[in-house]
PDB file of C-alpha atoms in Angstrom:
ATOM      1  CA  MET A  25     -31.028 -19.451 -44.511  1.00 93.00           C
ATOM      2  CA  LYS A  26     -31.228 -17.051 -41.604  1.00 96.00           C
ATOM      3  CA  LEU A  27     -29.256 -13.811 -41.693  1.00 97.00           C
ATOM      4  CA  VAL A  28     -29.054 -11.778 -38.490  1.00 98.00           C
ATOM      5  CA  VAL A  29     -27.968  -8.139 -38.688  1.00 98.00           C
ATOM      6  CA  VAL A  30     -26.533  -6.549 -35.526  1.00 98.00           C
ATOM      7  CA  SER A  31     -26.579  -2.746 -35.574  1.00 97.00           C
ATOM      8  CA  ALA A  32     -24.979  -0.705 -32.784  1.00 96.00           C
ATOM      9  CA  GLY A  33     -26.105   2.714 -33.977  1.00 93.00           C
ATOM     10  CA  LEU A  34     -27.233   5.082 -31.227  1.00 91.00           C
ATOM     11  CA  SER A  35     -29.197   7.743 -33.062  1.00 87.00           C
ATOM     12  CA  VAL A  36     -32.451   7.684 -35.028  1.00 85.00           C
ATOM     13  CA  PRO A  37     -31.980   7.799 -37.952  1.00 87.00           C
ATOM     14  CA  SER A  38     -28.558   6.184 -37.884  1.00 91.00           C
ATOM     15  CA  SER A  39     -25.906   5.870 -40.583  1.00 94.00           C
ATOM     16  CA  THR A  40     -24.895   2.610 -38.898  1.00 96.00           C
ATOM     17  CA  ARG A  41     -28.403   1.180 -39.349  1.00 96.00           C
ATOM     18  CA  LEU A  42     -28.494   2.519 -42.912  1.00 96.00           C
ATOM     19  CA  LEU A  43     -25.288   0.660 -43.758  1.00 96.00           C
ATOM     20  CA  ALA A  44     -26.603  -2.472 -42.022  1.00 97.00           C
ATOM     21  CA  ASP A  45     -29.802  -2.374 -44.083  1.00 96.00           C
ATOM     22  CA  ARG A  46     -27.903  -1.880 -47.339  1.00 96.00           C
ATOM     23  CA  LEU A  47     -25.626  -4.823 -46.567  1.00 97.00           C
ATOM     24  CA  ALA A  48     -28.574  -7.062 -45.699  1.00 97.00           C
ATOM     25  CA  ALA A  49     -30.358  -6.084 -48.917  1.00 97.00           C
ATOM     26  CA  ALA A  50     -27.221  -6.876 -50.932  1.00 96.00           C
ATOM     27  CA  VAL A  51     -26.951 -10.329 -49.348  1.00 96.00           C
ATOM     28  CA  GLY A  52     -30.627 -10.864 -50.164  1.00 95.00           C
ATOM     29  CA  ARG A  53     -29.954 -10.126 -53.835  1.00 94.00           C
ATOM     30  CA  THR A  54     -27.337 -12.888 -53.891  1.00 92.00           C
ATOM     31  CA  ALA A  55     -28.956 -15.597 -51.764  1.00 93.00           C
ATOM     32  CA  GLU A  56     -32.382 -16.418 -50.378  1.00 93.00           C
ATOM     33  CA  VAL A  57     -32.265 -15.319 -46.751  1.00 95.00           C
ATOM     34  CA  ASP A  58     -34.635 -14.470 -43.927  1.00 96.00           C
ATOM     35  CA  VAL A  59     -33.350 -11.277 -42.320  1.00 97.00           C
ATOM     36  CA  GLN A  60     -33.685 -10.368 -38.652  1.00 97.00           C
ATOM     37  CA  VAL A  61     -32.277  -7.112 -37.295  1.00 97.00           C
ATOM     38  CA  VAL A  62     -30.973  -6.806 -33.744  1.00 97.00           C
ATOM     39  CA  GLU A  63     -30.900  -3.124 -32.746  1.00 97.00           C
ATOM     40  CA  LEU A  64     -28.528  -2.865 -29.788  1.00 97.00           C
ATOM     41  CA  ARG A  65     -29.729   0.622 -28.893  1.00 95.00           C
ATOM     42  CA  GLU A  66     -33.009  -0.918 -27.739  1.00 95.00           C
ATOM     43  CA  LEU A  67     -31.147  -3.476 -25.577  1.00 96.00           C
ATOM     44  CA  ALA A  68     -28.693  -1.130 -23.831  1.00 95.00           C
ATOM     45  CA  VAL A  69     -30.445  -1.235 -20.438  1.00 95.00           C
ATOM     46  CA  ASP A  70     -30.879  -5.025 -20.573  1.00 95.00           C
ATOM     47  CA  ILE A  71     -27.186  -5.438 -21.415  1.00 95.00           C
ATOM     48  CA  ALA A  72     -26.144  -3.292 -18.446  1.00 95.00           C
ATOM     49  CA  HIS A  73     -28.484  -5.200 -16.121  1.00 93.00           C
ATOM     50  CA  HIS A  74     -27.072  -8.507 -17.317  1.00 92.00           C
ATOM     51  CA  PHE A  75     -23.580  -7.417 -16.277  1.00 92.00           C
ATOM     52  CA  THR A  76     -24.779  -6.467 -12.791  1.00 91.00           C
ATOM     53  CA  ASN A  77     -27.248  -9.243 -11.998  1.00 89.00           C
ATOM     54  CA  GLY A  78     -26.186 -12.041 -14.355  1.00 84.00           C
ATOM     55  CA  PHE A  79     -29.612 -12.543 -15.936  1.00 82.00           C
ATOM     56  CA  PRO A  80     -30.622 -11.463 -19.461  1.00 83.00           C
ATOM     57  CA  GLY A  81     -34.022  -9.920 -19.961  1.00 88.00           C
ATOM     58  CA  GLN A  82     -36.449 -11.533 -22.369  1.00 93.00           C
ATOM     59  CA  ALA A  83     -35.554  -9.239 -25.287  1.00 95.00           C
ATOM     60  CA  LEU A  84     -31.812  -9.640 -24.756  1.00 96.00           C
ATOM     61  CA  SER A  85     -32.126 -13.403 -24.436  1.00 95.00           C
ATOM     62  CA  ALA A  86     -34.056 -13.522 -27.731  1.00 96.00           C
ATOM     63  CA  ALA A  87     -31.393 -11.403 -29.421  1.00 97.00           C
ATOM     64  CA  LEU A  88     -28.570 -13.646 -28.197  1.00 96.00           C
ATOM     65  CA  ASP A  89     -30.465 -16.732 -29.376  1.00 96.00           C
ATOM     66  CA  ALA A  90     -30.982 -15.137 -32.780  1.00 97.00           C
ATOM     67  CA  VAL A  91     -27.286 -14.357 -33.169  1.00 97.00           C
ATOM     68  CA  THR A  92     -26.073 -17.781 -32.096  1.00 96.00           C
ATOM     69  CA  GLY A  93     -28.698 -19.534 -34.218  1.00 96.00           C
ATOM     70  CA  ALA A  94     -28.060 -17.594 -37.422  1.00 96.00           C
ATOM     71  CA  ASP A  95     -26.497 -19.038 -40.560  1.00 96.00           C
ATOM     72  CA  GLY A  96     -24.600 -15.788 -41.033  1.00 96.00           C
ATOM     73  CA  LEU A  97     -24.128 -12.393 -39.405  1.00 98.00           C
ATOM     74  CA  VAL A  98     -23.759  -8.804 -40.547  1.00 98.00           C
ATOM     75  CA  VAL A  99     -22.320  -6.721 -37.689  1.00 98.00           C
ATOM     76  CA  VAL A 100     -22.072  -2.932 -37.893  1.00 97.00           C
ATOM     77  CA  THR A 101     -20.763  -0.489 -35.297  1.00 97.00           C
ATOM     78  CA  PRO A 102     -20.040   3.223 -35.176  1.00 96.00           C
ATOM     79  CA  VAL A 103     -16.441   4.104 -34.366  1.00 94.00           C
ATOM     80  CA  PHE A 104     -15.710   5.483 -30.912  1.00 91.00           C
ATOM     81  CA  SER A 105     -12.135   6.336 -29.859  1.00 87.00           C
ATOM     82  CA  ALA A 106     -10.693   4.467 -32.851  1.00 86.00           C
ATOM     83  CA  SER A 107     -12.520   1.219 -32.008  1.00 93.00           C
ATOM     84  CA  TYR A 108     -15.954  -0.402 -31.853  1.00 95.00           C
ATOM     85  CA  SER A 109     -18.494   1.121 -29.491  1.00 95.00           C
ATOM     86  CA  GLY A 110     -18.784  -0.017 -25.884  1.00 95.00           C
ATOM     87  CA  LEU A 111     -22.371  -1.107 -26.515  1.00 96.00           C
ATOM     88  CA  PHE A 112     -21.261  -3.303 -29.418  1.00 97.00           C
ATOM     89  CA  LYS A 113     -18.466  -4.922 -27.402  1.00 96.00           C
ATOM     90  CA  SER A 114     -20.689  -5.397 -24.345  1.00 96.00           C
ATOM     91  CA  PHE A 115     -23.250  -7.304 -26.388  1.00 97.00           C
ATOM     92  CA  PHE A 116     -20.705  -9.709 -27.847  1.00 97.00           C
ATOM     93  CA  ASP A 117     -19.150 -10.157 -24.401  1.00 95.00           C
ATOM     94  CA  LEU A 118     -22.442 -11.853 -23.483  1.00 95.00           C
ATOM     95  CA  VAL A 119     -22.283 -14.388 -26.316  1.00 94.00           C
ATOM     96  CA  GLU A 120     -21.340 -17.826 -25.011  1.00 90.00           C
ATOM     97  CA  PRO A 121     -17.795 -19.001 -25.803  1.00 83.00           C
ATOM     98  CA  GLU A 122     -17.674 -21.120 -28.977  1.00 91.00           C
ATOM     99  CA  ALA A 123     -21.207 -20.025 -29.978  1.00 96.00           C
ATOM    100  CA  LEU A 124     -19.906 -18.221 -33.064  1.00 96.00           C
ATOM    101  CA  ALA A 125     -17.288 -20.831 -33.987  1.00 95.00           C
ATOM    102  CA  GLY A 126     -17.373 -21.382 -37.751  1.00 94.00           C
ATOM    103  CA  LYS A 127     -20.140 -18.832 -38.309  1.00 96.00           C
ATOM    104  CA  PRO A 128     -19.734 -16.520 -41.348  1.00 97.00           C
ATOM    105  CA  VAL A 129     -19.559 -12.849 -40.327  1.00 97.00           C
ATOM    106  CA  LEU A 130     -19.451  -9.679 -42.397  1.00 98.00           C
ATOM    107  CA  ILE A 131     -17.874  -6.809 -40.446  1.00 97.00           C
ATOM    108  CA  ALA A 132     -18.700  -3.155 -41.106  1.00 97.00           C
ATOM    109  CA  ALA A 133     -18.340   0.218 -39.418  1.00 97.00           C
ATOM    110  CA  THR A 134     -19.263   3.869 -39.829  1.00 95.00           C
ATOM    111  CA  GLY A 135     -17.369   6.977 -38.818  1.00 92.00           C
ATOM    112  CA  GLY A 136     -16.983  10.665 -39.397  1.00 87.00           C
ATOM    113  CA  THR A 137     -13.699  10.400 -41.278  1.00 85.00           C
ATOM    114  CA  ALA A 138     -11.899   7.901 -43.487  1.00 86.00           C
ATOM    115  CA  ARG A 139      -8.954   7.988 -41.054  1.00 86.00           C
ATOM    116  CA  HIS A 140     -10.828   5.476 -38.860  1.00 87.00           C
ATOM    117  CA  SER A 141     -11.193   2.854 -41.601  1.00 90.00           C
ATOM    118  CA  LEU A 142      -8.476   0.668 -40.060  1.00 90.00           C
ATOM    119  CA  VAL A 143     -10.907  -0.127 -37.246  1.00 94.00           C
ATOM    120  CA  LEU A 144     -12.053  -3.049 -39.399  1.00 95.00           C
ATOM    121  CA  ASP A 145      -8.676  -4.791 -39.293  1.00 94.00           C
ATOM    122  CA  HIS A 146      -7.354  -3.499 -35.967  1.00 95.00           C
ATOM    123  CA  ALA A 147     -10.475  -4.060 -33.836  1.00 96.00           C
ATOM    124  CA  LEU A 148     -13.385  -5.890 -35.483  1.00 96.00           C
ATOM    125  CA  ARG A 149     -11.491  -8.622 -37.315  1.00 96.00           C
ATOM    126  CA  PRO A 150      -9.405  -9.624 -34.263  1.00 96.00           C
ATOM    127  CA  LEU A 151     -12.540  -9.689 -32.085  1.00 96.00           C
ATOM    128  CA  PHE A 152     -14.394 -12.125 -34.321  1.00 96.00           C
ATOM    129  CA  SER A 153     -11.287 -14.160 -35.021  1.00 95.00           C
ATOM    130  CA  TYR A 154     -10.983 -14.611 -31.260  1.00 95.00           C
ATOM    131  CA  LEU A 155     -14.617 -15.784 -31.230  1.00 95.00           C
ATOM    132  CA  LYS A 156     -13.606 -18.312 -33.942  1.00 95.00           C
ATOM    133  CA  ALA A 157     -16.039 -16.874 -36.481  1.00 96.00           C
ATOM    134  CA  VAL A 158     -15.266 -16.978 -40.208  1.00 96.00           C
ATOM    135  CA  VAL A 159     -14.834 -13.320 -41.162  1.00 96.00           C
ATOM    136  CA  VAL A 160     -15.344 -12.535 -44.861  1.00 96.00           C
ATOM    137  CA  PRO A 161     -12.292 -11.012 -46.580  1.00 95.00           C
ATOM    138  CA  THR A 162     -13.993  -7.724 -47.472  1.00 96.00           C
ATOM    139  CA  GLY A 163     -15.013  -5.428 -44.639  1.00 96.00           C
ATOM    140  CA  VAL A 164     -17.054  -2.293 -45.305  1.00 96.00           C
ATOM    141  CA  TYR A 165     -16.259   1.077 -43.771  1.00 95.00           C
ATOM    142  CA  ALA A 166     -18.429   4.102 -44.552  1.00 94.00           C
ATOM    143  CA  ALA A 167     -17.197   7.568 -43.639  1.00 91.00           C
ATOM    144  CA  SER A 168     -19.489  10.574 -43.845  1.00 87.00           C
ATOM    145  CA  GLU A 169     -18.100  11.505 -47.277  1.00 88.00           C
ATOM    146  CA  ASP A 170     -18.678   7.992 -48.681  1.00 87.00           C
ATOM    147  CA  TRP A 171     -22.470   8.223 -48.817  1.00 87.00           C
ATOM    148  CA  GLY A 172     -23.617   8.841 -52.370  1.00 80.00           C
ATOM    149  CA  VAL A 173     -20.073   8.544 -53.715  1.00 77.00           C
ATOM    150  CA  GLU A 174     -18.917   5.874 -56.146  1.00 78.00           C
ATOM    151  CA  GLY A 175     -17.093   3.024 -54.445  1.00 85.00           C
ATOM    152  CA  LEU A 176     -19.240   2.283 -51.407  1.00 92.00           C
ATOM    153  CA  ASP A 177     -21.825   0.340 -53.412  1.00 92.00           C
ATOM    154  CA  ALA A 178     -19.112  -1.829 -54.965  1.00 93.00           C
ATOM    155  CA  ARG A 179     -17.653  -2.679 -51.551  1.00 94.00           C
ATOM    156  CA  ILE A 180     -21.114  -3.507 -50.222  1.00 95.00           C
ATOM    157  CA  GLU A 181     -21.872  -5.835 -53.132  1.00 95.00           C
ATOM    158  CA  ARG A 182     -18.492  -7.576 -52.923  1.00 95.00           C
ATOM    159  CA  ALA A 183     -18.708  -8.163 -49.177  1.00 96.00           C
ATOM    160  CA  ALA A 184     -22.326  -9.331 -49.425  1.00 96.00           C
ATOM    161  CA  GLY A 185     -21.414 -11.772 -52.179  1.00 95.00           C
ATOM    162  CA  GLU A 186     -18.625 -13.232 -50.050  1.00 96.00           C
ATOM    163  CA  LEU A 187     -20.956 -13.671 -47.085  1.00 97.00           C
ATOM    164  CA  ALA A 188     -23.685 -15.264 -49.199  1.00 96.00           C
ATOM    165  CA  ALA A 189     -21.170 -17.702 -50.690  1.00 95.00           C
ATOM    166  CA  LEU A 190     -19.939 -18.729 -47.253  1.00 95.00           C
ATOM    167  CA  MET A 191     -23.458 -19.130 -45.911  1.00 93.00           C
ATOM    168  CA  SER A 192     -24.538 -21.235 -48.898  1.00 89.00           C
ATOM    169  CA  GLY A 193     -21.418 -23.393 -48.746  1.00 82.00           C
ATOM    170  CA  LEU A 194     -21.690 -24.106 -45.027  1.00 63.00           C
ATOM    171  CA  SER A 195     -25.402 -24.831 -45.361  1.00 51.00           C
ATOM    172  CA  ALA A 196     -24.676 -27.425 -48.062  1.00 49.00           C
ATOM    173  CA  VAL A 197     -21.941 -29.001 -45.949  1.00 44.00           C
ATOM    174  CA  SER A 198     -24.318 -29.222 -42.980  1.00 48.00           C
ATOM    175  CA  GLU A 199     -26.947 -30.972 -45.093  1.00 48.00           C
ATOM    176  CA  VAL A 200     -24.431 -33.535 -46.345  1.00 44.00           C
ATOM    177  CA  ALA A 201     -23.122 -34.091 -42.836  1.00 43.00           C
ATOM    178  CA  GLY A 202     -26.652 -34.687 -41.630  1.00 49.00           C
ATOM    179  CA  ARG A 203     -27.239 -37.392 -44.240  1.00 49.00           C
ATOM    180  CA  ARG A 204     -23.909 -39.163 -44.002  1.00 50.00           C
ATOM    181  CA  PRO A 205     -21.812 -39.837 -40.901  1.00 49.00           C
ATOM    182  CA  SER A 206     -18.362 -38.325 -41.161  1.00 48.00           C
ATOM    183  CA  ALA A 207     -15.434 -40.717 -41.283  1.00 51.00           C
ATOM    184  CA  ASP A 208     -13.061 -40.801 -38.357  1.00 48.00           C
ATOM    185  CA  THR A 209      -9.767 -39.690 -39.878  1.00 47.00           C
ATOM    186  CA  PHE A 210      -7.880 -41.061 -36.865  1.00 46.00           C
ATOM    187  CA  GLU A 211      -9.100 -44.665 -37.177  1.00 54.00           C
ATOM    188  CA  ASP A 212      -6.218 -45.835 -39.380  1.00 62.00           C
ATOM    189  CA  VAL A 213      -3.274 -44.013 -37.862  1.00 67.00           C
ATOM    190  CA  VAL A 214       0.087 -45.585 -38.650  1.00 71.00           C
ATOM    191  CA  PRO A 215       2.229 -45.819 -35.493  1.00 74.00           C
ATOM    192  CA  PHE A 216       5.236 -43.516 -35.509  1.00 70.00           C
ATOM    193  CA  GLU A 217       7.616 -46.457 -34.984  1.00 74.00           C
ATOM    194  CA  GLU A 218       6.387 -48.074 -38.209  1.00 74.00           C
ATOM    195  CA  ARG A 219       6.930 -44.846 -40.117  1.00 69.00           C
ATOM    196  CA  LEU A 220      10.497 -44.629 -38.779  1.00 71.00           C
ATOM    197  CA  ALA A 221      11.158 -48.248 -39.630  1.00 74.00           C
ATOM    198  CA  ALA A 222      10.048 -47.619 -43.202  1.00 73.00           C
ATOM    199  CA  LEU A 223      12.703 -44.907 -43.527  1.00 74.00           C
ATOM    200  CA  ARG A 224      15.618 -47.088 -42.374  1.00 72.00           C
ATOM    201  CA  PRO A 225      17.858 -48.400 -45.155  1.00 71.00           C
ATOM    202  CA  THR A 226      17.598 -52.127 -45.780  1.00 65.00           C
ATOM    203  CA  GLY A 227      20.531 -54.517 -46.170  1.00 57.00           C
TER     204      GLY A 227
END
């Protein structure tokens, strides 16, 4: 299975990339995955050019193909003004509508204070729900004080386990669907009039 990690960290080194790497490693301990990292910092100019001229550069096009072709995603953004970063949002604005429909996604964010932890449910989860992705129940937020403190590792492992389970389950469903044509559940629809007739008292 292919796991694509999208990191929107701006600095080097980056706590956002560190969290992304730890999440990817945790998924790898639960399921056999090939990991590819998309570093948005390196694509910032290409993303801006795409908005102005309508054409993705080669690197940006490859990144978009990787994201849409993945079996699962780990997406991590730093918090800016109580939301995801503009770079993060701009990248996902370029993803084709419906391209993430049904795709398992683990959402995560980093910030300077725990007060921004609600960004997971107020910004990231609605964004990927709108894109029709399947967002795992556990999101991971890491404030500056969380690094090296008990609790972060447990959240990472729980979220990674949920993502791995979704990826494995959807992969198995896809294999079965490929071997056996799905039945048309609308072939044997009972007309509404017949259903009403069945409810009328007899005699």
